[in-house]
N, CA, C and O atoms as a MOPAC input file, in Angstrom:
PM7 MOZYME 1SCF
protein

 N    -21.13900 1     6.75500 1     4.40200 1
 C    -19.99200 1     6.71100 1     3.52200 1
 C    -20.42600 1     7.22800 1     2.15400 1
 O    -21.46700 1     6.82000 1     1.64000 1
 N    -19.65000 1     8.10500 1     1.57200 1
 C    -19.97200 1     8.59300 1     0.24800 1
 C    -19.07000 1     7.90100 1    -0.77200 1
 O    -18.03200 1     7.34100 1    -0.41900 1
 N    -19.47500 1     7.94500 1    -2.02100 1
 C    -18.73600 1     7.30500 1    -3.10600 1
 C    -18.55700 1     5.80800 1    -2.89500 1
 O    -17.50700 1     5.25700 1    -3.22400 1
 N    -19.57000 1     5.14800 1    -2.35100 1
 C    -19.52000 1     3.70700 1    -2.15000 1
 C    -19.65500 1     3.03700 1    -3.50700 1
 O    -20.71400 1     3.10200 1    -4.13100 1
 N    -18.59700 1     2.40000 1    -3.96400 1
 C    -18.59000 1     1.77300 1    -5.28400 1
 C    -18.08300 1     0.34000 1    -5.15700 1
 O    -16.90000 1     0.08400 1    -5.37700 1
 N    -18.95800 1    -0.59300 1    -4.80800 1
 C    -18.51400 1    -1.96900 1    -4.58200 1
 C    -17.94700 1    -2.63500 1    -5.82600 1
 O    -17.03000 1    -3.44800 1    -5.71400 1
 N    -18.46100 1    -2.32000 1    -7.00300 1
 C    -17.95800 1    -2.96500 1    -8.20600 1
 C    -16.50800 1    -2.57800 1    -8.47000 1
 O    -15.67400 1    -3.43900 1    -8.75100 1
 N    -16.20800 1    -1.29100 1    -8.38000 1
 C    -14.81800 1    -0.87900 1    -8.61500 1
 C    -13.91000 1    -1.41600 1    -7.51200 1
 O    -12.74700 1    -1.72400 1    -7.77100 1
 N    -14.42200 1    -1.53300 1    -6.28600 1
 C    -13.63900 1    -2.12700 1    -5.21000 1
 C    -13.33700 1    -3.58900 1    -5.46700 1
 O    -12.22500 1    -4.05500 1    -5.22000 1
 N    -14.33500 1    -4.31700 1    -5.96600 1
 C    -14.12500 1    -5.73200 1    -6.29100 1
 C    -13.13000 1    -5.90400 1    -7.43800 1
 O    -12.26000 1    -6.77500 1    -7.39800 1
 N    -13.27200 1    -5.06400 1    -8.45500 1
 C    -12.35000 1    -5.13800 1    -9.59000 1
 C    -10.93500 1    -4.78600 1    -9.14300 1
 O     -9.97900 1    -5.47200 1    -9.50300 1
 N    -10.80200 1    -3.72000 1    -8.36200 1
 C     -9.48500 1    -3.32600 1    -7.85700 1
 C     -8.87000 1    -4.40900 1    -6.99000 1
 O     -7.68700 1    -4.72000 1    -7.12300 1
 N     -9.67000 1    -4.98200 1    -6.10500 1
 C     -9.17300 1    -6.05900 1    -5.25300 1
 C     -8.74500 1    -7.27100 1    -6.05800 1
 O     -7.73200 1    -7.89900 1    -5.75000 1
 N     -9.51500 1    -7.60500 1    -7.09600 1
 C     -9.15700 1    -8.73700 1    -7.95400 1
 C     -7.85500 1    -8.46700 1    -8.69700 1
 O     -7.03400 1    -9.37100 1    -8.85000 1
 N     -7.65600 1    -7.23300 1    -9.16000 1
 C     -6.40900 1    -6.89400 1    -9.84700 1
 C     -5.20800 1    -6.94200 1    -8.90000 1
 O     -4.12800 1    -7.39500 1    -9.27900 1
 N     -5.40400 1    -6.47400 1    -7.67600 1
 C     -4.32400 1    -6.55400 1    -6.68900 1
 C     -3.99800 1    -8.02000 1    -6.39800 1
 O     -2.82900 1    -8.39900 1    -6.33300 1
 N     -5.03100 1    -8.83800 1    -6.22500 1
 C     -4.81400 1   -10.26200 1    -5.99000 1
 C     -4.12000 1   -10.93300 1    -7.15500 1
 O     -3.22500 1   -11.75200 1    -6.94800 1
 N     -4.51600 1   -10.60300 1    -8.38500 1
 C     -3.89100 1   -11.17300 1    -9.57600 1
 C     -2.41900 1   -10.77500 1    -9.66000 1
 O     -1.55500 1   -11.61500 1    -9.91000 1
 N     -2.14100 1    -9.48900 1    -9.44800 1
 C     -0.74900 1    -9.02700 1    -9.49900 1
 C      0.09200 1    -9.69200 1    -8.42200 1
 O      1.23500 1   -10.07800 1    -8.67000 1
 N     -0.46700 1    -9.82600 1    -7.23200 1
 C      0.23300 1   -10.45900 1    -6.12300 1
 C      0.50600 1   -11.92800 1    -6.42800 1
 O      1.61000 1   -12.42100 1    -6.19900 1
 N     -0.49800 1   -12.61800 1    -6.94200 1
 C     -0.32700 1   -14.03300 1    -7.27900 1
 C      0.69900 1   -14.21200 1    -8.39000 1
 O      1.52800 1   -15.11900 1    -8.32700 1
 N      0.65000 1   -13.35600 1    -9.40200 1
 C      1.61900 1   -13.45800 1   -10.50000 1
 C      3.04400 1   -13.22300 1   -10.01400 1
 O      3.96500 1   -13.93600 1   -10.41200 1
 N      3.22500 1   -12.22100 1    -9.15200 1
 C      4.56300 1   -11.95700 1    -8.62600 1
 C      5.07100 1   -13.14800 1    -7.83100 1
 O      6.23700 1   -13.52400 1    -7.95200 1
 N      4.20600 1   -13.74600 1    -7.01700 1
 C      4.59400 1   -14.90800 1    -6.21600 1
 C      4.90600 1   -16.10600 1    -7.11400 1
 O      5.92100 1   -16.77600 1    -6.92400 1
 N      4.04300 1   -16.37500 1    -8.08500 1
 C      4.23600 1   -17.52900 1    -8.95600 1
 C      5.44200 1   -17.38900 1    -9.88300 1
 O      6.16400 1   -18.35600 1   -10.12300 1
 N      5.65300 1   -16.17600 1   -10.40400 1
 C      6.70900 1   -15.97900 1   -11.39000 1
 C      8.08300 1   -15.70800 1   -10.78400 1
 O      9.10600 1   -16.01200 1   -11.39800 1
 N      8.10800 1   -15.13600 1    -9.57700 1
 C      9.42000 1   -14.79600 1    -9.00400 1
 C      9.62200 1   -15.33100 1    -7.59100 1
 O     10.73500 1   -15.29400 1    -7.06700 1
 N      8.55300 1   -15.82700 1    -6.97200 1
 C      8.67500 1   -16.29900 1    -5.59400 1
 C      8.74700 1   -15.17300 1    -4.58200 1
 O      9.11700 1   -15.40000 1    -3.43000 1
 N      8.40000 1   -13.96300 1    -4.99200 1
 C      8.48300 1   -12.77200 1    -4.13500 1
 C      7.11800 1   -12.35100 1    -3.64700 1
 O      6.11300 1   -12.54800 1    -4.33000 1
 N      7.08300 1   -11.76600 1    -2.45200 1
 C      5.85800 1   -11.18700 1    -1.90800 1
 C      5.72000 1    -9.75100 1    -2.38600 1
 O      6.71800 1    -9.05600 1    -2.57400 1
 N      4.50200 1    -9.31400 1    -2.58100 1
 C      4.23100 1    -7.96000 1    -3.07400 1
 C      4.03700 1    -6.99600 1    -1.91200 1
 O      2.93500 1    -6.49300 1    -1.69100 1
 N      5.09800 1    -6.74400 1    -1.18000 1
 C      5.07700 1    -5.72800 1    -0.13700 1
 C      5.74200 1    -4.47900 1    -0.68800 1
 O      6.92600 1    -4.50000 1    -1.02400 1
 N      4.99200 1    -3.40000 1    -0.78200 1
 C      5.49100 1    -2.20600 1    -1.47700 1
 C      6.74500 1    -1.63700 1    -0.82700 1
 O      7.68600 1    -1.27500 1    -1.53200 1
 N      6.78200 1    -1.55000 1     0.49800 1
 C      7.98000 1    -0.97500 1     1.12200 1
 C      9.19200 1    -1.88000 1     0.91400 1
 O     10.31000 1    -1.38300 1     0.78000 1
 N      8.99700 1    -3.18200 1     0.88400 1
 C     10.10200 1    -4.09700 1     0.60700 1
 C     10.57300 1    -3.98700 1    -0.83200 1
 O     11.77100 1    -4.04500 1    -1.11000 1
 N      9.62600 1    -3.83000 1    -1.74500 1
 C      9.98500 1    -3.66500 1    -3.15000 1
 C     10.75100 1    -2.36000 1    -3.35000 1
 O     11.77400 1    -2.33200 1    -4.03400 1
 N     10.25200 1    -1.28200 1    -2.75000 1
 C     10.93500 1     0.01000 1    -2.86200 1
 C     12.30200 1    -0.04600 1    -2.19700 1
 O     13.29000 1     0.42100 1    -2.76500 1
 N     12.36300 1    -0.61200 1    -1.00100 1
 C     13.65100 1    -0.72400 1    -0.30900 1
 C     14.64700 1    -1.54900 1    -1.10000 1
 O     15.84300 1    -1.25900 1    -1.08600 1
 N     14.16600 1    -2.57700 1    -1.79200 1
 C     15.04600 1    -3.41900 1    -2.59700 1
 C     15.62600 1    -2.71000 1    -3.80000 1
 O     16.67700 1    -3.11200 1    -4.29900 1
 N     14.97300 1    -1.66800 1    -4.28000 1
 C     15.53100 1    -0.91600 1    -5.40900 1
 C     16.80700 1    -0.19600 1    -4.99800 1
 O     17.65300 1     0.11200 1    -5.83700 1
 N     16.93900 1     0.06700 1    -3.71600 1
 C     18.11300 1     0.78300 1    -3.22600 1
 C     19.27100 1    -0.15100 1    -2.88600 1
 O     20.42300 1     0.27900 1    -2.83500 1
 N     18.96500 1    -1.44400 1    -2.65100 1
 C     19.99700 1    -2.35600 1    -2.16200 1
 C     20.31100 1    -3.52100 1    -3.08700 1
 O     21.40500 1    -4.07900 1    -3.00200 1
 N     19.39900 1    -3.90900 1    -3.96300 1
 C     19.63400 1    -5.09500 1    -4.78300 1
 C     20.05600 1    -4.71500 1    -6.18500 1
 O     19.76500 1    -3.61700 1    -6.66000 1
 N     20.74300 1    -5.63400 1    -6.84400 1
 C     21.22000 1    -5.34900 1    -8.18600 1
 C     20.46600 1    -6.10100 1    -9.26000 1
 O     19.88200 1    -5.48800 1   -10.15400 1
 N     20.47000 1    -7.42300 1    -9.18600 1
 C     19.93300 1    -8.24500 1   -10.26100 1
 C     18.42400 1    -8.08300 1   -10.43600 1
 O     17.92500 1    -8.11500 1   -11.56100 1
 N     17.71000 1    -7.91200 1    -9.35400 1
 C     16.24800 1    -7.80800 1    -9.48400 1
 C     15.74200 1    -6.37100 1    -9.43200 1
 O     14.55000 1    -6.13900 1    -9.23000 1
 N     16.62800 1    -5.42200 1    -9.61000 1
 C     16.23100 1    -4.01700 1    -9.60000 1
 C     15.26300 1    -3.66400 1   -10.72400 1
 O     14.34000 1    -2.88500 1   -10.48200 1
 N     15.42100 1    -4.20000 1   -11.95800 1
 C     14.49500 1    -3.79800 1   -13.03300 1
 C     13.01700 1    -4.07900 1   -12.73100 1
 O     12.18100 1    -3.20700 1   -12.96700 1
 N     12.67100 1    -5.24900 1   -12.22400 1
 C     11.25800 1    -5.52200 1   -11.95300 1
 C     10.75700 1    -4.66500 1   -10.80400 1
 O      9.59200 1    -4.26900 1   -10.78400 1
 N     11.64400 1    -4.37500 1    -9.83500 1
 C     11.25000 1    -3.52200 1    -8.71900 1
 C     10.94100 1    -2.10600 1    -9.20500 1
 O      9.94100 1    -1.50900 1    -8.80600 1
 N     11.80300 1    -1.57900 1   -10.06400 1
 C     11.56800 1    -0.24000 1   -10.62100 1
 C     10.29200 1    -0.21500 1   -11.45700 1
 O      9.53700 1     0.75600 1   -11.40900 1
 N     10.04800 1    -1.27900 1   -12.22200 1
 C      8.82500 1    -1.35300 1   -13.02400 1
 C      7.58700 1    -1.37200 1   -12.12900 1
 O      6.58200 1    -0.73800 1   -12.45200 1
 N      7.64900 1    -2.09000 1   -11.01700 1
 C      6.53000 1    -2.15900 1   -10.07900 1
 C      6.23200 1    -0.77500 1    -9.51000 1
 O      5.08000 1    -0.34200 1    -9.49700 1
 N      7.27400 1    -0.08000 1    -9.03600 1
 C      7.09900 1     1.26100 1    -8.46100 1
 C      6.63000 1     2.24000 1    -9.53500 1
 O      5.76700 1     3.07800 1    -9.27400 1
 N      7.19500 1     2.14000 1   -10.74400 1
 C      6.76000 1     3.02200 1   -11.83800 1
 C      5.28700 1     2.79000 1   -12.15000 1
 O      4.55900 1     3.73900 1   -12.44300 1
 N      4.84400 1     1.54200 1   -12.08900 1
 C      3.43600 1     1.23500 1   -12.33400 1
 C      2.51700 1     1.89700 1   -11.32600 1
 O      1.43800 1     2.36800 1   -11.68400 1
 N      2.93600 1     1.93800 1   -10.06500 1
 C      2.13900 1     2.60600 1    -9.03900 1
 C      1.99700 1     4.09900 1    -9.33500 1
 O      0.92200 1     4.68000 1    -9.18500 1
 N      3.10100 1     4.69900 1    -9.75700 1
 C      3.10200 1     6.13500 1   -10.03900 1
 C      2.29500 1     6.44200 1   -11.30000 1
 O      1.48000 1     7.36500 1   -11.31900 1
 N      2.53300 1     5.65400 1   -12.35300 1
 C      1.82700 1     5.87700 1   -13.61900 1
 C      0.32200 1     5.66400 1   -13.45300 1
 O     -0.47500 1     6.39800 1   -14.03700 1
 N     -0.06400 1     4.67400 1   -12.66800 1
 C     -1.49300 1     4.42000 1   -12.44800 1
 C     -2.17700 1     5.62900 1   -11.83000 1
 O     -3.29900 1     5.96600 1   -12.20900 1
 N     -1.52000 1     6.28300 1   -10.88900 1
 C     -2.10100 1     7.47300 1   -10.25400 1
 C     -2.21600 1     8.63900 1   -11.23300 1
 O     -3.09700 1     9.48900 1   -11.09800 1
 N     -1.32600 1     8.67100 1   -12.21200 1
 C     -1.36500 1     9.74200 1   -13.20900 1
 C     -2.38500 1     9.45000 1   -14.29600 1
 O     -3.07600 1    10.35700 1   -14.76200 1
 N     -2.48500 1     8.18700 1   -14.70500 1
 C     -3.34800 1     7.80200 1   -15.81900 1
 C     -4.80300 1     7.59700 1   -15.39500 1
 O     -5.71100 1     7.86200 1   -16.18300 1
 N     -5.04000 1     7.13800 1   -14.18300 1
 C     -6.40500 1     6.82000 1   -13.73400 1
 C     -7.40100 1     7.96900 1   -13.91800 1
 O     -8.53500 1     7.71100 1   -14.32000 1
 N     -7.02900 1     9.22500 1   -13.64300 1
 C     -7.99800 1    10.31200 1   -13.86000 1
 C     -8.44200 1    10.46100 1   -15.31800 1
 O     -9.51200 1    11.00700 1   -15.58700 1
 N     -7.62800 1     9.97800 1   -16.25200 1
 C     -8.02500 1    10.02900 1   -17.66100 1
 C     -9.20700 1     9.11500 1   -17.93800 1
 O     -9.90700 1     9.28900 1   -18.93500 1
 N     -9.43600 1     8.13300 1   -17.05500 1
 C    -10.53100 1     7.18500 1   -17.19900 1
 C    -11.65600 1     7.44600 1   -16.20100 1
 O    -12.50900 1     6.58700 1   -15.97800 1
 N    -11.65100 1     8.63800 1   -15.60200 1
 C    -12.74800 1     9.02700 1   -14.73500 1
 C    -12.49600 1     8.87400 1   -13.24200 1
 O    -13.34200 1     9.26500 1   -12.43800 1
 N    -11.37100 1     8.32200 1   -12.85500 1
 C    -11.06500 1     8.19600 1   -11.42500 1
 C    -10.68600 1     9.56800 1   -10.88100 1
 O    -10.14300 1    10.39500 1   -11.61300 1
 N    -10.96700 1     9.81700 1    -9.60400 1
 C    -10.56700 1    11.10800 1    -9.03500 1
 C     -9.04700 1    11.21100 1    -8.93300 1
 O     -8.36200 1    10.22500 1    -8.66400 1
 N     -8.54500 1    12.39100 1    -9.14800 1
 C     -7.11000 1    12.63500 1    -9.03800 1
 C     -6.68500 1    12.54500 1    -7.57700 1
 O     -7.37900 1    13.06100 1    -6.70000 1
 N     -5.55200 1    11.89500 1    -7.30300 1
 C     -5.08900 1    11.82800 1    -5.91200 1
 C     -4.92600 1    13.21300 1    -5.28700 1
 O     -5.15900 1    13.38000 1    -4.08900 1
 N     -4.53400 1    14.19500 1    -6.07200 1
 C     -4.36300 1    15.54300 1    -5.53800 1
 C     -5.70000 1    16.13400 1    -5.10400 1
 O     -5.74100 1    16.92600 1    -4.16300 1
 N     -6.79900 1    15.76200 1    -5.77300 1
 C     -8.11600 1    16.27000 1    -5.40000 1
 C     -8.66500 1    15.57600 1    -4.15600 1
 O     -9.51500 1    16.12600 1    -3.45600 1
 N     -8.17800 1    14.37600 1    -3.88600 1
 C     -8.63100 1    13.64400 1    -2.70700 1
 C     -7.93100 1    14.12100 1    -1.44000 1
 O     -8.42100 1    13.90800 1    -0.33100 1
 N     -6.80200 1    14.75600 1    -1.61200 1
 C     -6.01000 1    15.19300 1    -0.46500 1
 C     -6.71300 1    16.32900 1     0.25900 1
 O     -7.07900 1    17.33800 1    -0.34400 1
 N     -6.89600 1    16.14800 1     1.56300 1
 C     -7.54900 1    17.19000 1     2.34900 1
 C     -6.52300 1    17.98800 1     3.14300 1
 O     -6.88400 1    18.82900 1     3.96600 1
 N     -5.26900 1    17.72700 1     2.89800 1
 C     -4.21100 1    18.38600 1     3.63900 1
 C     -3.06500 1    18.70600 1     2.68600 1
 O     -3.15300 1    18.46600 1     1.48200 1
 N     -2.02000 1    19.23600 1     3.22900 1
 C     -0.83900 1    19.60600 1     2.48300 1
 C     -0.14600 1    18.35200 1     1.94300 1
 O      0.06100 1    17.39700 1     2.69100 1
 N      0.21500 1    18.34100 1     0.65900 1
 C      0.86900 1    17.18000 1     0.06500 1
 C      2.23900 1    16.90900 1     0.67600 1
 O      2.68800 1    15.76300 1     0.68600 1
 N      2.91200 1    17.93900 1     1.18400 1
 C      4.19500 1    17.73400 1     1.85800 1
 C      3.99100 1    16.89500 1     3.12300 1
 O      4.81400 1    16.04100 1     3.45000 1
 N      2.89200 1    17.14800 1     3.82400 1
 C      2.57800 1    16.35400 1     5.01800 1
 C      2.36600 1    14.89600 1     4.62400 1
 O      2.83300 1    13.99200 1     5.31700 1
 N      1.66400 1    14.66300 1     3.51300 1
 C      1.46800 1    13.29400 1     3.04200 1
 C      2.79800 1    12.63700 1     2.69400 1
 O      3.01600 1    11.46900 1     3.01700 1
 N      3.68400 1    13.37500 1     2.04100 1
 C      4.98400 1    12.81700 1     1.66100 1
 C      5.80200 1    12.44100 1     2.89600 1
 O      6.38200 1    11.35700 1     2.95200 1
 N      5.84700 1    13.32200 1     3.87200 1
 C      6.58800 1    13.03700 1     5.11100 1
 C      5.96000 1    11.84800 1     5.83700 1
 O      6.66800 1    10.97000 1     6.32800 1
 N      4.62000 1    11.82500 1     5.90200 1
 C      3.93600 1    10.70000 1     6.55100 1
 C      4.24000 1     9.39900 1     5.82900 1
 O      4.47200 1     8.37600 1     6.47300 1
 N      4.24200 1     9.42200 1     4.51600 1
 C      4.56900 1     8.22600 1     3.73900 1
 C      5.97700 1     7.73600 1     3.99300 1
 O      6.21200 1     6.53400 1     4.11400 1
 N      6.91800 1     8.67000 1     4.07500 1
 C      8.30400 1     8.28300 1     4.37300 1
 C      8.41800 1     7.67900 1     5.77300 1
 O      9.13500 1     6.69900 1     5.97300 1
 N      7.71900 1     8.25800 1     6.72900 1
 C      7.74400 1     7.71200 1     8.08500 1
 C      7.12300 1     6.32000 1     8.14700 1
 O      7.64400 1     5.43600 1     8.82700 1
 N      6.01900 1     6.12600 1     7.44300 1
 C      5.39100 1     4.80200 1     7.40100 1
 C      6.32700 1     3.80100 1     6.73900 1
 O      6.49000 1     2.68100 1     7.22300 1
 N      6.93600 1     4.20100 1     5.64000 1
 C      7.87700 1     3.31500 1     4.95400 1
 C      9.06700 1     2.95700 1     5.82600 1
 O      9.47300 1     1.79500 1     5.87200 1
 N      9.62200 1     3.92000 1     6.50700 1
 C     10.74400 1     3.67600 1     7.40900 1
 C     10.32800 1     2.73300 1     8.53700 1
 O     11.04900 1     1.79000 1     8.86200 1
 N      9.17000 1     2.99300 1     9.12600 1
 C      8.68600 1     2.14500 1    10.21400 1
 C      8.39400 1     0.72900 1     9.76100 1
 O      8.68100 1    -0.22900 1    10.47900 1
 N      7.82500 1     0.59300 1     8.57300 1
 C      7.50700 1    -0.75100 1     8.10100 1
 C      8.76600 1    -1.54100 1     7.76800 1
 O      8.80600 1    -2.75700 1     7.95500 1
 N      9.78600 1    -0.85800 1     7.27900 1
 C     11.05800 1    -1.55700 1     7.02900 1
 C     11.69300 1    -1.96900 1     8.35300 1
 O     12.24900 1    -3.06100 1     8.46600 1
 N     11.61000 1    -1.09600 1     9.35400 1
 C     12.15700 1    -1.44700 1    10.67300 1
 C     11.38400 1    -2.61800 1    11.27700 1
 O     11.96300 1    -3.45700 1    11.96700 1
 N     10.08300 1    -2.67600 1    11.01900 1
 C      9.23500 1    -3.73600 1    11.55900 1
 C      9.22700 1    -4.99400 1    10.69800 1
 O      8.49000 1    -5.93700 1    10.98500 1
 N     10.03800 1    -5.01400 1     9.65000 1
 C     10.17500 1    -6.18300 1     8.77500 1
 C      8.86400 1    -6.55800 1     8.08100 1
 O      8.52300 1    -7.73800 1     7.98900 1
 N      8.14600 1    -5.57300 1     7.60400 1
 C      6.93200 1    -5.85500 1     6.85400 1
 C      6.06800 1    -4.62900 1     6.73900 1
 O      6.14400 1    -3.72100 1     7.56700 1
 N      5.24600 1    -4.60500 1     5.71500 1
 C      4.37600 1    -3.45400 1     5.50400 1
 C      2.92700 1    -3.90400 1     5.39800 1
 O      2.63200 1    -5.09900 1     5.35800 1
 N      2.05300 1    -2.95100 1     5.35500 1
 C      0.62500 1    -3.26600 1     5.31600 1
 C      0.26400 1    -4.07400 1     4.08600 1
 O     -0.55200 1    -4.99200 1     4.17300 1
 N      0.84800 1    -3.75800 1     2.94900 1
 C      0.50700 1    -4.51100 1     1.73600 1
 C      1.08100 1    -5.92100 1     1.78900 1
 O      0.40300 1    -6.87600 1     1.40900 1
 N      2.29300 1    -6.06300 1     2.24400 1
 C      2.89100 1    -7.39700 1     2.33800 1
 C      2.17100 1    -8.28900 1     3.32200 1
 O      1.86800 1    -9.44100 1     3.01400 1
 N      1.89500 1    -7.76600 1     4.50400 1
 C      1.18800 1    -8.54700 1     5.51800 1
 C     -0.29500 1    -8.69700 1     5.17100 1
 O     -0.84300 1    -9.79900 1     5.22400 1
 N     -0.93300 1    -7.59200 1     4.82000 1
 C     -2.37800 1    -7.59500 1     4.62500 1
 C     -2.84300 1    -8.34100 1     3.39400 1
 O     -3.92100 1    -8.93600 1     3.41000 1
 N     -2.06500 1    -8.32600 1     2.33200 1
 C     -2.46700 1    -9.01200 1     1.10700 1
 C     -1.81500 1   -10.38600 1     1.02200 1
 O     -2.50300 1   -11.40400 1     0.93900 1
 N     -0.50300 1   -10.40800 1     1.04300 1
 C      0.20900 1   -11.67700 1     0.84700 1
 C      0.16800 1   -12.56800 1     2.07900 1
 O     -0.18400 1   -13.74500 1     1.99100 1
 N      0.52400 1   -12.01300 1     3.21700 1
 C      0.57600 1   -12.81500 1     4.43900 1
 C     -0.78300 1   -13.31400 1     4.87400 1
 O     -0.92400 1   -14.45700 1     5.30800 1
 N     -1.78000 1   -12.46000 1     4.75800 1
 C     -3.13500 1   -12.86400 1     5.12900 1
 C     -3.60600 1   -13.99900 1     4.22100 1
 O     -4.23400 1   -14.95000 1     4.68600 1
 N     -3.30100 1   -13.89600 1     2.92500 1
 C     -3.71000 1   -14.93500 1     1.97900 1
 C     -3.01400 1   -16.26800 1     2.26200 1
 O     -3.56700 1   -17.33100 1     1.97800 1
 N     -1.80100 1   -16.21200 1     2.82200 1
 C     -1.07600 1   -17.43300 1     3.16900 1
 C     -1.42600 1   -17.92700 1     4.56900 1
 O     -0.86200 1   -18.91300 1     5.04300 1
 N     -2.35900 1   -17.24000 1     5.22800 1
 C     -2.79600 1   -17.56600 1     6.59400 1
 C     -1.62900 1   -17.54600 1     7.58500 1
 O     -1.56400 1   -18.35500 1     8.51000 1
 N     -0.71200 1   -16.60300 1     7.36900 1
 C      0.42200 1   -16.42700 1     8.27500 1
 C     -0.06100 1   -15.78000 1     9.57500 1
 O     -0.63200 1   -14.69000 1     9.55300 1
 N      0.16600 1   -16.44700 1    10.69500 1
 C     -0.24900 1   -15.90500 1    11.99000 1
 C      0.39900 1   -14.55200 1    12.24500 1
 O     -0.25200 1   -13.62600 1    12.72900 1
 N      1.67600 1   -14.44200 1    11.91900 1
 C      2.40400 1   -13.18100 1    12.09900 1
 C      1.76200 1   -12.06100 1    11.28100 1
 O      1.59700 1   -10.94600 1    11.77700 1
 N      1.40300 1   -12.35000 1    10.04000 1
 C      0.80700 1   -11.33200 1     9.17600 1
 C     -0.60400 1   -10.97200 1     9.60400 1
 O     -0.98800 1    -9.80400 1     9.54900 1
 N     -1.37700 1   -11.95600 1    10.02600 1
 C     -2.73100 1   -11.66700 1    10.49600 1
 C     -2.66500 1   -10.78000 1    11.73600 1
 O     -3.43000 1    -9.82400 1    11.86600 1
 N     -1.74900 1   -11.10300 1    12.64300 1
 C     -1.56700 1   -10.28100 1    13.84700 1
 C     -1.14100 1    -8.86800 1    13.46800 1
 O     -1.68100 1    -7.89500 1    13.99300 1
 N     -0.18400 1    -8.75100 1    12.56700 1
 C      0.28900 1    -7.43100 1    12.14300 1
 C     -0.83000 1    -6.62700 1    11.49800 1
 O     -0.96100 1    -5.43000 1    11.75400 1
 N     -1.63700 1    -7.27200 1    10.66600 1
 C     -2.73600 1    -6.57500 1     9.99400 1
 C     -3.78000 1    -6.09200 1    10.99000 1
 O     -4.28900 1    -4.97900 1    10.86100 1
 N     -4.10100 1    -6.91000 1    11.97500 1
 C     -5.04500 1    -6.49300 1    13.01300 1
 C     -4.48200 1    -5.29100 1    13.77500 1
 O     -5.20900 1    -4.34000 1    14.06100 1
 N     -3.19800 1    -5.33400 1    14.10000 1
 C     -2.56800 1    -4.20200 1    14.80100 1
 C     -2.61200 1    -2.94700 1    13.92800 1
 O     -2.92800 1    -1.86500 1    14.42200 1
 N     -2.29800 1    -3.07900 1    12.63300 1
 C     -2.36100 1    -1.93000 1    11.72400 1
 C     -3.75500 1    -1.30600 1    11.73900 1
 O     -3.89700 1    -0.08600 1    11.83000 1
 N     -4.76800 1    -2.14100 1    11.65100 1
 C     -6.14300 1    -1.64700 1    11.57800 1
 C     -6.57500 1    -0.97600 1    12.88400 1
 O     -7.23300 1     0.06400 1    12.85300 1
 N     -6.21700 1    -1.55200 1    14.01400 1
 C     -6.57400 1    -0.96600 1    15.31600 1
 C     -5.88600 1     0.39200 1    15.48600 1
 O     -6.51100 1     1.36200 1    15.91300 1
 N     -4.60100 1     0.45100 1    15.15100 1
 C     -3.86500 1     1.71100 1    15.27500 1
 C     -4.42800 1     2.75500 1    14.31200 1
 O     -4.53600 1     3.92900 1    14.66500 1
 N     -4.79100 1     2.33300 1    13.08800 1
 C     -5.38700 1     3.27900 1    12.13500 1
 C     -6.70800 1     3.83300 1    12.66100 1
 O     -6.95700 1     5.03500 1    12.57200 1
 N     -7.54900 1     2.96700 1    13.20500 1
 C     -8.83400 1     3.42500 1    13.74900 1
 C     -8.61800 1     4.36500 1    14.93200 1
 O     -9.30200 1     5.38000 1    15.05500 1
 N     -7.67300 1     4.02800 1    15.79300 1
 C     -7.38100 1     4.89000 1    16.94600 1
 C     -6.83800 1     6.23700 1    16.49500 1
 O     -7.17200 1     7.26800 1    17.07900 1
 N     -6.00800 1     6.23700 1    15.46800 1
 C     -5.44400 1     7.48400 1    14.94700 1
 C     -6.54300 1     8.37800 1    14.39000 1
 O     -6.56200 1     9.57900 1    14.66000 1
 N     -7.45200 1     7.80600 1    13.61900 1
 C     -8.56300 1     8.59200 1    13.07100 1
 C     -9.42300 1     9.14400 1    14.20200 1
 O     -9.81700 1    10.31000 1    14.17700 1
 N     -9.71100 1     8.30900 1    15.18900 1
 C    -10.52900 1     8.76900 1    16.32100 1
 C     -9.85700 1     9.91600 1    17.05200 1
 O    -10.51300 1    10.89400 1    17.41000 1
 N     -8.55500 1     9.80300 1    17.27600 1
 C     -7.84200 1    10.86200 1    17.99200 1
 C     -7.76200 1    12.14700 1    17.15700 1
 O     -7.97100 1    13.24500 1    17.67200 1
 N     -7.46200 1    11.99600 1    15.88500 1
 C     -7.31900 1    13.18700 1    15.03800 1
 C     -8.66700 1    13.88500 1    14.85000 1
 O     -8.74100 1    15.11300 1    14.89600 1
 N     -9.72300 1    13.11200 1    14.64000 1
 C    -11.03400 1    13.72200 1    14.39600 1
 C    -11.73300 1    14.18200 1    15.65900 1
 O    -12.50600 1    15.13900 1    15.62000 1
 N    -11.47900 1    13.52000 1    16.78200 1
 C    -12.25000 1    13.82500 1    17.98300 1
 C    -11.41000 1    14.19600 1    19.20300 1
 O    -11.91900 1    14.81400 1    20.13800 1
 N    -10.13800 1    13.82600 1    19.20200 1
 C     -9.32700 1    14.03600 1    20.37900 1
 C     -8.48000 1    15.28000 1    20.37900 1
 O     -8.01400 1    15.71500 1    21.43200 1
 N     -8.26700 1    15.86900 1    19.19700 1
 C     -7.40100 1    17.03600 1    19.12600 1
 C     -8.17400 1    18.27200 1    18.67400 1
 O     -7.74600 1    18.98400 1    17.76600 1
 N     -9.28900 1    18.51300 1    19.30100 1
 C    -10.07800 1    19.70500 1    18.98200 1
 C    -10.86600 1    19.59000 1    17.69700 1
 O    -11.34200 1    20.59100 1    17.16100 1
 N    -11.01400 1    18.31900 1    17.17800 1
 C    -11.72200 1    18.09800 1    15.91400 1
 C    -13.16800 1    18.19800 1    16.13000 1
 O    -13.94500 1    18.04300 1    15.18700 1

């Protein structure tokens, strides 16, 4: 593995945990990104915090390279349109499945939810199988 940076991973994980805990404590909401994004389209009263959350994700990706982090565009090994379509498909699927990787993997796992732990294990197995197939099964 290249670019192994455990300190930045620990700091990032702690910040994600802090943000998740604050959202739960202050609003009683889980920090599932697809649910937050989907709620911006359907809810009225809590739309401002949802928009702020999504804006924070976007701004962080733009501002992080100013502090030495690699630009997301430089990390992309494929066409950005493919990433956008894949992201939309993942978001659509996670909404249909009533949960997303961030909601289950961060919030649900922390609450020891059996449903979330099962979902997270399934996500990880499917991700590993997808990488194996793409890298080795399709002429890779």
